[in-house]
Coordinates of C-alpha atoms in Angstrom, one line a residue:
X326 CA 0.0 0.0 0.0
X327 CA 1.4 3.5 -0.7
X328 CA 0.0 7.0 -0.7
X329 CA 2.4 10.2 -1.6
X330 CA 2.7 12.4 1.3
X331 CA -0.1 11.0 3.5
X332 CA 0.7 7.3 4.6
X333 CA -2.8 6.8 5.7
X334 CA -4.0 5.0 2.9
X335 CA -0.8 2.0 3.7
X336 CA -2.6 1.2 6.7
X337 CA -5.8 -0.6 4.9
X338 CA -3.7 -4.8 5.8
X339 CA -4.2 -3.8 9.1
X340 CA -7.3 -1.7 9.5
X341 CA -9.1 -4.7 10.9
X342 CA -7.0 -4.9 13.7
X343 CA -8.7 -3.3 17.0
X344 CA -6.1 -0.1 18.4
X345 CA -5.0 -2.0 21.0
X346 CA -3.8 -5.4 19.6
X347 CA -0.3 -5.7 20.0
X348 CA 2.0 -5.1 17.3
X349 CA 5.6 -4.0 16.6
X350 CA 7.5 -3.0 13.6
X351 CA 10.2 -5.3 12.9
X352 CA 12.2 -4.1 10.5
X353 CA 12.3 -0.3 8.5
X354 CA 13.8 -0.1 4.9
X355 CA 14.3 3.6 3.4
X356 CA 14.2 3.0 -0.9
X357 CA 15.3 6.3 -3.1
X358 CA 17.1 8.1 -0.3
X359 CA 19.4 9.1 -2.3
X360 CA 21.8 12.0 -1.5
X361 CA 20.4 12.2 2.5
X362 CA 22.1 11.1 4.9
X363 CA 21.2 7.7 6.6
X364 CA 22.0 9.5 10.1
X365 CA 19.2 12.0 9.6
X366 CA 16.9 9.9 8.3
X367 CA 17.6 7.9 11.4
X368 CA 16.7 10.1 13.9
X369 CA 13.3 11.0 12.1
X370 CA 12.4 7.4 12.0
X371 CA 13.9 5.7 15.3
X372 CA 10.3 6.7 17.3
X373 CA 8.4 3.8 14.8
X374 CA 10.4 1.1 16.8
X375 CA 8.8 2.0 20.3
X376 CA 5.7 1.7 18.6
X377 CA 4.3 -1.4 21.0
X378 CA 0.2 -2.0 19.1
X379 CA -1.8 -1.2 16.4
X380 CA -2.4 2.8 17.0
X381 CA 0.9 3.4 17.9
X382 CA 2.7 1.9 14.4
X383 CA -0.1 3.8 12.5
X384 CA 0.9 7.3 15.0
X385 CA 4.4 6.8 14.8
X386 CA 4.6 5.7 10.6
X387 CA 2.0 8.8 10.2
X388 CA 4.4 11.0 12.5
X389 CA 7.6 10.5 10.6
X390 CA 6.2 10.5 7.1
X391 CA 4.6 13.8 8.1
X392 CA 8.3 15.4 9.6
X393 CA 10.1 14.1 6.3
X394 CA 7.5 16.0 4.3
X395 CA 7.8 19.3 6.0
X396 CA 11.1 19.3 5.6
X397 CA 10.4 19.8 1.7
X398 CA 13.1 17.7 0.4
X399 CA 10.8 15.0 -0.9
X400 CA 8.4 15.3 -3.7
X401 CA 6.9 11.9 -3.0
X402 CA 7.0 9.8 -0.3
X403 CA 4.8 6.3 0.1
X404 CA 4.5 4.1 2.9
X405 CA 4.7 0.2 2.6
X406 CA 3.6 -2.3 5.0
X407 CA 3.9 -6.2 5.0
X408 CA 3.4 -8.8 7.7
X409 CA 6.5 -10.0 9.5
X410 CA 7.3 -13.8 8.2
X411 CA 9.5 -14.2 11.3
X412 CA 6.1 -13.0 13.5
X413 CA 2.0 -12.6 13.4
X414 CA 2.7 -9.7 15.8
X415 CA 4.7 -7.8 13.8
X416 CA 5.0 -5.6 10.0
X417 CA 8.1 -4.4 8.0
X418 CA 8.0 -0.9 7.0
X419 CA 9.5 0.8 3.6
X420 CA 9.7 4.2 3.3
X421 CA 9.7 4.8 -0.6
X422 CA 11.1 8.4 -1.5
X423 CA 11.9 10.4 -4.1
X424 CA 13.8 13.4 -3.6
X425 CA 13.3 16.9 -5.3
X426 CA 16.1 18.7 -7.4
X427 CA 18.4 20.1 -5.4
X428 CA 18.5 23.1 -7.5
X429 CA 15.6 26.2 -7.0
X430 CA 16.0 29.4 -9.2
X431 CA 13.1 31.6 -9.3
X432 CA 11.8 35.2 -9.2
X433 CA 9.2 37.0 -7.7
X434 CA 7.7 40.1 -6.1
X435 CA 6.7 41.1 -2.7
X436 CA 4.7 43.2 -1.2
X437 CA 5.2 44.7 2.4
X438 CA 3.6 47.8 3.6
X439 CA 3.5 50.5 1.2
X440 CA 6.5 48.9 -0.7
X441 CA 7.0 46.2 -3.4
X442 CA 10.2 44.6 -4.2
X443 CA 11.4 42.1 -7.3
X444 CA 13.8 39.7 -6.2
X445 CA 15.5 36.9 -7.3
X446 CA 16.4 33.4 -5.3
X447 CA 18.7 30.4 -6.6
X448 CA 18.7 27.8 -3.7
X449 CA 20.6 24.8 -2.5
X450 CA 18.2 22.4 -0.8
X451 CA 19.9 18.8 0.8
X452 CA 23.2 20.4 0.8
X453 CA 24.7 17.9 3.0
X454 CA 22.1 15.5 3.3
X455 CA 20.4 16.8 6.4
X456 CA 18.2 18.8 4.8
X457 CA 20.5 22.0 5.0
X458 CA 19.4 24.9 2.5
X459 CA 22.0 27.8 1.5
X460 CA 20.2 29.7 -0.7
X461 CA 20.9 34.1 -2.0
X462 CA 18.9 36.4 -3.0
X463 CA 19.1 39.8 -4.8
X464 CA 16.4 42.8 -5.0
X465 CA 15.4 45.9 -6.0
X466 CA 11.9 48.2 -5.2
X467 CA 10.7 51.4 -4.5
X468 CA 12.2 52.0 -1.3
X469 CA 14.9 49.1 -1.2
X470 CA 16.6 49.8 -3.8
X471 CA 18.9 47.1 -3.5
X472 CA 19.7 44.6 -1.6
X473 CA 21.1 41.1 -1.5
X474 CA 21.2 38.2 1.4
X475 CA 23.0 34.7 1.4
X476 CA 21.7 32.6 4.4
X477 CA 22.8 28.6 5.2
X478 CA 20.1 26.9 7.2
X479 CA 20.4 23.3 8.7
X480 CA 17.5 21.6 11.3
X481 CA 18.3 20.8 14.8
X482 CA 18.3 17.1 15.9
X483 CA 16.2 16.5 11.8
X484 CA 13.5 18.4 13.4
X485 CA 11.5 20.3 11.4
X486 CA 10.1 22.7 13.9
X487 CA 13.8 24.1 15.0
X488 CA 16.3 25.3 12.9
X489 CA 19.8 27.1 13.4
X490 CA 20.2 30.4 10.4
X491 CA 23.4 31.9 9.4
X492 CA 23.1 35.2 7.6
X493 CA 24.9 37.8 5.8
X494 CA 23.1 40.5 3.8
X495 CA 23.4 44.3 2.3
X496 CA 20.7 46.9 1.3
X497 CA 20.2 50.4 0.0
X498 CA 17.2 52.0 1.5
X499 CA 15.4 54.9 0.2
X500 CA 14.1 57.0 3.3
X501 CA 13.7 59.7 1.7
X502 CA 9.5 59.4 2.3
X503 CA 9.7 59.7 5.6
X504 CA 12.8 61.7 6.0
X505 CA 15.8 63.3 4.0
X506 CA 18.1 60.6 4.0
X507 CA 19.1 57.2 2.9
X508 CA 21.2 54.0 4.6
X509 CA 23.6 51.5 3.1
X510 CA 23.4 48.8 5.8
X511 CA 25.7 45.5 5.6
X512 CA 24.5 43.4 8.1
X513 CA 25.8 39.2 9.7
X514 CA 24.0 37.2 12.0
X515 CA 23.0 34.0 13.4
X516 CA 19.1 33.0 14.5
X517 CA 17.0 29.9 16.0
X518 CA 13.6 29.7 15.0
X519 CA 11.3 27.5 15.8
X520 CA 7.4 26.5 15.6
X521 CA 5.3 25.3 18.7
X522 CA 1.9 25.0 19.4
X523 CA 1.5 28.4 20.1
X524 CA 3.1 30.1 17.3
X525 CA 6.8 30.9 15.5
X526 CA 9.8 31.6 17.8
X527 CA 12.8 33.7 16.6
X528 CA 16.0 34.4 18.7
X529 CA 19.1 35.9 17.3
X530 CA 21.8 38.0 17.0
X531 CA 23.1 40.8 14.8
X532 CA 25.5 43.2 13.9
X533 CA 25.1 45.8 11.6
X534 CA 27.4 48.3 10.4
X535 CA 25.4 51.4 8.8
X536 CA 26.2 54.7 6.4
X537 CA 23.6 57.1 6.6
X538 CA 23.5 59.4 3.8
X539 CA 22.2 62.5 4.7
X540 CA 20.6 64.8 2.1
X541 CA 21.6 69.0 1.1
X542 CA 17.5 69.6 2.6
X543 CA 18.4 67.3 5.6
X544 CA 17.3 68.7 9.2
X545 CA 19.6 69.2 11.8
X546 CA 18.5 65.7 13.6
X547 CA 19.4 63.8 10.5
X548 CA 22.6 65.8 9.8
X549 CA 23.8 64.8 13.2
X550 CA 23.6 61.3 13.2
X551 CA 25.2 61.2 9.3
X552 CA 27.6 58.8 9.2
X553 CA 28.9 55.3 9.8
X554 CA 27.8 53.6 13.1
X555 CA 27.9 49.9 14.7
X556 CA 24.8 48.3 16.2
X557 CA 24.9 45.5 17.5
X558 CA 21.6 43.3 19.0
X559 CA 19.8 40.5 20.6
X560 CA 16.7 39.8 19.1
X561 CA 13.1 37.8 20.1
X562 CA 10.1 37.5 18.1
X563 CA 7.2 35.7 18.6
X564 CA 4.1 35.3 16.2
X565 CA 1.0 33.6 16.8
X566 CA -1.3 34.2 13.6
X567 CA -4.8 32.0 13.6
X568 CA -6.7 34.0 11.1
X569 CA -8.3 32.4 7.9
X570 CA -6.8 35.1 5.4
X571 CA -3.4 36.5 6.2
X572 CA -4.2 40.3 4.0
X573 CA -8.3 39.9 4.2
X574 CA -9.4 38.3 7.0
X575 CA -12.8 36.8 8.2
X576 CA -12.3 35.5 11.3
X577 CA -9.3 34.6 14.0
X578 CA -6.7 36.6 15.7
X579 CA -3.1 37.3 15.2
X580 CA -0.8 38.5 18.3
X581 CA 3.2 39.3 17.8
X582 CA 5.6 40.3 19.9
X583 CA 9.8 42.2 19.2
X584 CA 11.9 42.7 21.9
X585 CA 15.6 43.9 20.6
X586 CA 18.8 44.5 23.0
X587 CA 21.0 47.2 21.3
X588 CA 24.5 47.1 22.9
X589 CA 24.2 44.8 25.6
X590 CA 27.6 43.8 26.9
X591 CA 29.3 44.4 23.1
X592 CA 30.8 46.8 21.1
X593 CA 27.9 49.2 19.7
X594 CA 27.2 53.2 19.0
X595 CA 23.6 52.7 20.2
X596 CA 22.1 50.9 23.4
X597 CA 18.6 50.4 24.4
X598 CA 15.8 48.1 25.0
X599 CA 12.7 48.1 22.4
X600 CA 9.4 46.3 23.0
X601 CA 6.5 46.3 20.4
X602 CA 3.1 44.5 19.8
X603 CA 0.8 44.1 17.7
X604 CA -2.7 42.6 18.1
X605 CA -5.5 41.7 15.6
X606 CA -9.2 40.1 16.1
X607 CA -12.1 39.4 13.6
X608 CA -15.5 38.3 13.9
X609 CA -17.9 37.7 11.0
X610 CA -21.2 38.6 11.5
X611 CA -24.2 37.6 10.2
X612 CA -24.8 34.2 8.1
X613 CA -22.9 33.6 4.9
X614 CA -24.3 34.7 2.1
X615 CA -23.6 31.9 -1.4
X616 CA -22.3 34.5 -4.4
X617 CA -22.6 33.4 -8.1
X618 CA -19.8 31.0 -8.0
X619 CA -21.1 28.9 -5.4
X620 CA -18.9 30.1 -2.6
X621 CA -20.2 31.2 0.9
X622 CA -19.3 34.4 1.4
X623 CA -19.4 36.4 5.0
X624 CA -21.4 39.1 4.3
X625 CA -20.2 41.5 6.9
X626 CA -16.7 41.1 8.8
X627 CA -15.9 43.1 11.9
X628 CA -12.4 43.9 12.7
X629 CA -10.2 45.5 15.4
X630 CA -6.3 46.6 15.4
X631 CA -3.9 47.5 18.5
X632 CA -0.5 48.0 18.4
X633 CA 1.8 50.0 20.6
X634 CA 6.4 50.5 21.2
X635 CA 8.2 51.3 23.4
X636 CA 12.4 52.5 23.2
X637 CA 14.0 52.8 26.2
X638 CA 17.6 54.0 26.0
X639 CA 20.5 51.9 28.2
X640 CA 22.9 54.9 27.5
X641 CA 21.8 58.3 27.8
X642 CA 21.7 58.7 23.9
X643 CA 18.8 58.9 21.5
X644 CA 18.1 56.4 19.3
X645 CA 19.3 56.5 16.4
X646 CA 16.7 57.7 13.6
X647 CA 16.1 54.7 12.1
X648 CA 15.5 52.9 15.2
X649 CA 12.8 55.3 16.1
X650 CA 9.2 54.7 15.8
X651 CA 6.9 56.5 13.1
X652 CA 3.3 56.7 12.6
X653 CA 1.0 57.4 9.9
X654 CA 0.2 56.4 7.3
X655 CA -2.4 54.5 4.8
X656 CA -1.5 51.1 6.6
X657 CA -0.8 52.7 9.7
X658 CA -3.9 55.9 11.3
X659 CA -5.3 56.9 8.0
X660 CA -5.8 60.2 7.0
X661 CA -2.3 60.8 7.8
X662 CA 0.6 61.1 5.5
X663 CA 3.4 58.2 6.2
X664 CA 5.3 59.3 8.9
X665 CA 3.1 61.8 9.4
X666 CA 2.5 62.0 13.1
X667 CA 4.2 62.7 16.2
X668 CA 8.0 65.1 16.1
X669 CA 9.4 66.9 13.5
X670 CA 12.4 68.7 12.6
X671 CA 11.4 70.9 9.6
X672 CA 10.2 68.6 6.9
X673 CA 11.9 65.3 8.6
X674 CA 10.0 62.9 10.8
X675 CA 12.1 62.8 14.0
X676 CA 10.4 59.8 15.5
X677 CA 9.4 58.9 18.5
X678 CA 10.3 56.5 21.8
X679 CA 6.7 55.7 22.9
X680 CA 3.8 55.0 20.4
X681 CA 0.1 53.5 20.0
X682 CA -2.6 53.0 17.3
X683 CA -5.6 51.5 17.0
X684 CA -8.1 50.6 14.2
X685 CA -11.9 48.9 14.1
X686 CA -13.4 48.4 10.6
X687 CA -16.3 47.0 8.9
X688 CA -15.9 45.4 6.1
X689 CA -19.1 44.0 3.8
X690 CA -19.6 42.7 0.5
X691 CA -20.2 44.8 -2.4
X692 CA -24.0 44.0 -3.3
X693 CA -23.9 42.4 -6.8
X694 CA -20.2 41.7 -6.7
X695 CA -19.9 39.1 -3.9
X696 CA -17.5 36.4 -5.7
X697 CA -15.2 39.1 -7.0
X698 CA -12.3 40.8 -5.0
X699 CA -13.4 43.7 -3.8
X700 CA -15.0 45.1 -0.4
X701 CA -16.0 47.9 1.3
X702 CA -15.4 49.2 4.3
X703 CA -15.9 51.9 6.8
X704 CA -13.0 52.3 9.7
X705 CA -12.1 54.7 12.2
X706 CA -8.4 54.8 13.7
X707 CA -6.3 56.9 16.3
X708 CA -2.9 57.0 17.7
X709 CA 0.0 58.7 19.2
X710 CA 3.2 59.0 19.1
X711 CA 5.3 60.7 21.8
X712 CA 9.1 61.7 22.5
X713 CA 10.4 59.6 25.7
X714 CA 13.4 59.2 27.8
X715 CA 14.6 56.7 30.5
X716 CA 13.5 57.5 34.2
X717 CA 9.9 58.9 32.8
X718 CA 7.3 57.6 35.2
X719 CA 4.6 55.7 34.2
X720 CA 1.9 58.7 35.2
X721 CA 3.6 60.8 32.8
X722 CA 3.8 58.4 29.7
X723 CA 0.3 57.7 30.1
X724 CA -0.6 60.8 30.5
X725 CA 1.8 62.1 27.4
X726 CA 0.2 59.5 25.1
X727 CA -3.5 59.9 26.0
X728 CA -3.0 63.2 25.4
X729 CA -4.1 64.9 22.4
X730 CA -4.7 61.5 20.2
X731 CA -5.1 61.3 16.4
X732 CA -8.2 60.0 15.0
X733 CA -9.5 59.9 11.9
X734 CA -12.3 58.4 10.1
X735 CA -13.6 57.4 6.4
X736 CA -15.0 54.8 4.2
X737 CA -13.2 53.2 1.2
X738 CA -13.0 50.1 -1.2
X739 CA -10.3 47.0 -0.5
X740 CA -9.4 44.9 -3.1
X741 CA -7.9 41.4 -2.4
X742 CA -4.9 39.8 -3.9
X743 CA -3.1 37.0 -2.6
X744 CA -0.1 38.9 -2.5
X745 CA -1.1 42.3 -0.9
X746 CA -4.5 44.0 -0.3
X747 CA -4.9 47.0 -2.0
X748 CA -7.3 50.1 -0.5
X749 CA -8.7 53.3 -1.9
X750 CA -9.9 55.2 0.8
X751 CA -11.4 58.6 1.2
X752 CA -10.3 59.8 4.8
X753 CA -11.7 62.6 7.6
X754 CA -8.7 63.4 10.2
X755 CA -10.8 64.9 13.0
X756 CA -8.3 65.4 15.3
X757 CA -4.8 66.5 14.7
X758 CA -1.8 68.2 15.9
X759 CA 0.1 71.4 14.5
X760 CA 3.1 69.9 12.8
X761 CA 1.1 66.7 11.5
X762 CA 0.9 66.1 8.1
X763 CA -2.7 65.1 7.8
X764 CA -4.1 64.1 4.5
X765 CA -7.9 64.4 4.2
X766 CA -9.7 63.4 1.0
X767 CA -8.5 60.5 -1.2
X768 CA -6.0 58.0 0.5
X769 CA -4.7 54.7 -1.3
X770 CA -2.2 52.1 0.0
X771 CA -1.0 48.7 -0.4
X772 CA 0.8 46.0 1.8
X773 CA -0.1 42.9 4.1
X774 CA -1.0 44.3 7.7
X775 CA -3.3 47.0 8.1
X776 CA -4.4 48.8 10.9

């Protein structure tokens, strides 16, 4: 019996059995292995042999067939079982395989918030037969204007779920939307990621030597921090992301957490502790509605946005400017030009060391067009961002962000791609400060996380 991918089918010779008879695997034979090494596939498949009845050989088959899969170096994979002859109370197991090239070369764009990027890959999967990828990449876009990163990844103890990432990578970033300058960063680094039941782990560390290219218009904040400068940081993210649609959803939540450790106990020109989260629920309401092409279709989708920062400096410097906060923007408070609230120096964004934002939004389906792309939607978002120092009490930063909050409100239409969601919005800032750049009237914006 075989079945590519999902063994479940293999298990028909013994689906008579009752889960509890006793049964062991006697012997394990791995066909079309090829290039990988027997040692890894060892440790994937060693748990079969505990296996002591019926439900635990099916578990334990099922188990390994599903970790050799996810680690995506096997096009095929089918599961063969045949009754011991040197036992009743046992089965022999072959794994058949069949490995994918271990060549990738491909192109294609991204999309990230208010930016989109072409980039090229060519990747090395299998490299030494442990299912290690080193893989580079090259890309250009609208605000990265170029950039390249070579990365070599290998699994910990053949686990999918855990791997260990070297990294070195350049870019060339265009600022200039924000503020009047731009930043040539060359950057090395090592990471552990992992998966768990409750979301995607990262933990690493970096070191990043930057050039910041200040422009003739620049202010006097980005003039002063022109130049080449070391950072260098511990890093922990955590993402737990249960919603149905990751750029239009319907329903689920999505939490995520960055902590960052500037200059802790190595040489860097910046030190200080950074926190941020970012929070997301959505609830459909009403019953489904069936469009055209037979699809069931949530006629109205609730949806509600918090996310808040905080920088807290370890050395009696500011950050440095590209370490700051910003807010604003078409994925950020609408109504609001990017970067468009909190300090300024002239016509920079300065940034800021405390922020927060939130967003609730209805979205419905356009009547008559309920199996095409599109939505609309009516939202209403505020925020603030604040300058803060170390030693501020907690009265005072409360009181310094609650004060004077951006909102703004409007209605638009959202159109869904797989890559990105697209929205063209018409927007009412009701509330604003002096030296905000506010943008009332027609708003458009594209990316993958909205407010």
């Amino acid at each position: 019996m075989s079945a590519a991918a999902d063994p479940s089918n293999s298990f028909q010779n013994i689906s008579f059995l009752k889960s509890e008879t006793p049964l062991h695997v006697n012997s394990l034979r791995v066909v079309g292995s090829g290039s990988t090494r027997a040692s890894f596939l060892n440790s994937i498949t060693s748990g079969i042999f505990g296996a002591t009845t019926v439900q635990e050989v099916v578990e334990n088959v099922q188990d390994a067939a599903n970790k050799l899969r996810r680690h995506d170096i096997f096009s095929n994979i089918e599961v063969v079982l045949d009754t011991a002859k040197e036992t009743t109370d046992a089965i022999d197991v072959v794994l058949k395989l069949e490995e994918k090239g271990r060549t990738v070369v491909k192109t294609n764009a991204e999309i990230a918030d208010n930016e989109a990027n072409v980039n090229g890959n060519f990747v090395l999967r299998n490299l030494f037969g442990g299912a290690e990828t080193l893989g580079t990449s090259v890309e250009f876009g609208n605000r990265n204007k170029a950039a390249f990163k070579t990365y070599l990844s290998t699994p910990i103890q053949a686990s999918p779920d855990a791997k260990l990432v070297a990294h070195v990578s350049g870019r060339f970033r265009d600022n200039t939307s924000i503020a009047s300058y731009e930043e040539f960063n060359r950057n090395a680094g090592v990471a552990f990621k992992a998966i768990s039941k409750y979301g995607f782990h990262e933990l690493g560390y970096d070191a990043t030597w930057r050039d910041t290219i200040a422009q003739s218009t620049a202010s006097s904040i980005v003039k002063d921090q022109a130049g080449q400068s070391l950072k260098t940081a511990i890093t922990h993210s955590f993402v737990r992301d249960r919603r149905d649609n990751a750029t239009l959803p319907t329903r689920g939540h999505f939490i995520s957490f960055h902590h960052e450790l500037a200059g802790y106990a190595t040489k860097s020109d910046t030190s200080y502790f950074k926190k941020e989260v970012a929070v997301q629920i959505h609830q459909r309401l009403l019953q489904p509605i069936v469009a055209e092409n037979g699809k069931s279709v949530p006629p109205l989708v609730l949806s509600g946005g918090f996310r808040a920062g905080l920088i807290a400096s370890l050395d009696k410097k500011e950050p440095h400017i590209s370490d700051r906060f910003i807010l604003g923007g078409p994925t950020s408070v609408r109504g609001f030009k990017l970067g468009g609230i909190g300090p300024r120096d002239g016509d920079d964004a300065a940034g800021g060391e405390a922020y927060w934002a939130a967003g609730l939004s209805a979205v419905a389906a356009v009547p008559g067009m309920t199996d095409k792309p599109i939505k609309a939607h009516a939202f209403v978002n505020a925020g603030n961002l604040i300058k803060w120092s170390t030693g501020t009490s907690y009265s005072q930063t409360k009181e310094a962000l609650l004060l004077n909050p951006r909102i703004s409100y409007g209605v638009g239409l959202i159109f869904h791609h797989p890559a990105a969601r697209v929205e063209a919005n018409f927007c009412f800032p009701v509330q604003f400060s002096g030296g905000d750049l506010e943008q009332a009237g027609f708003q458009a914006g594209f990316g993958i996380n909205f407010l």
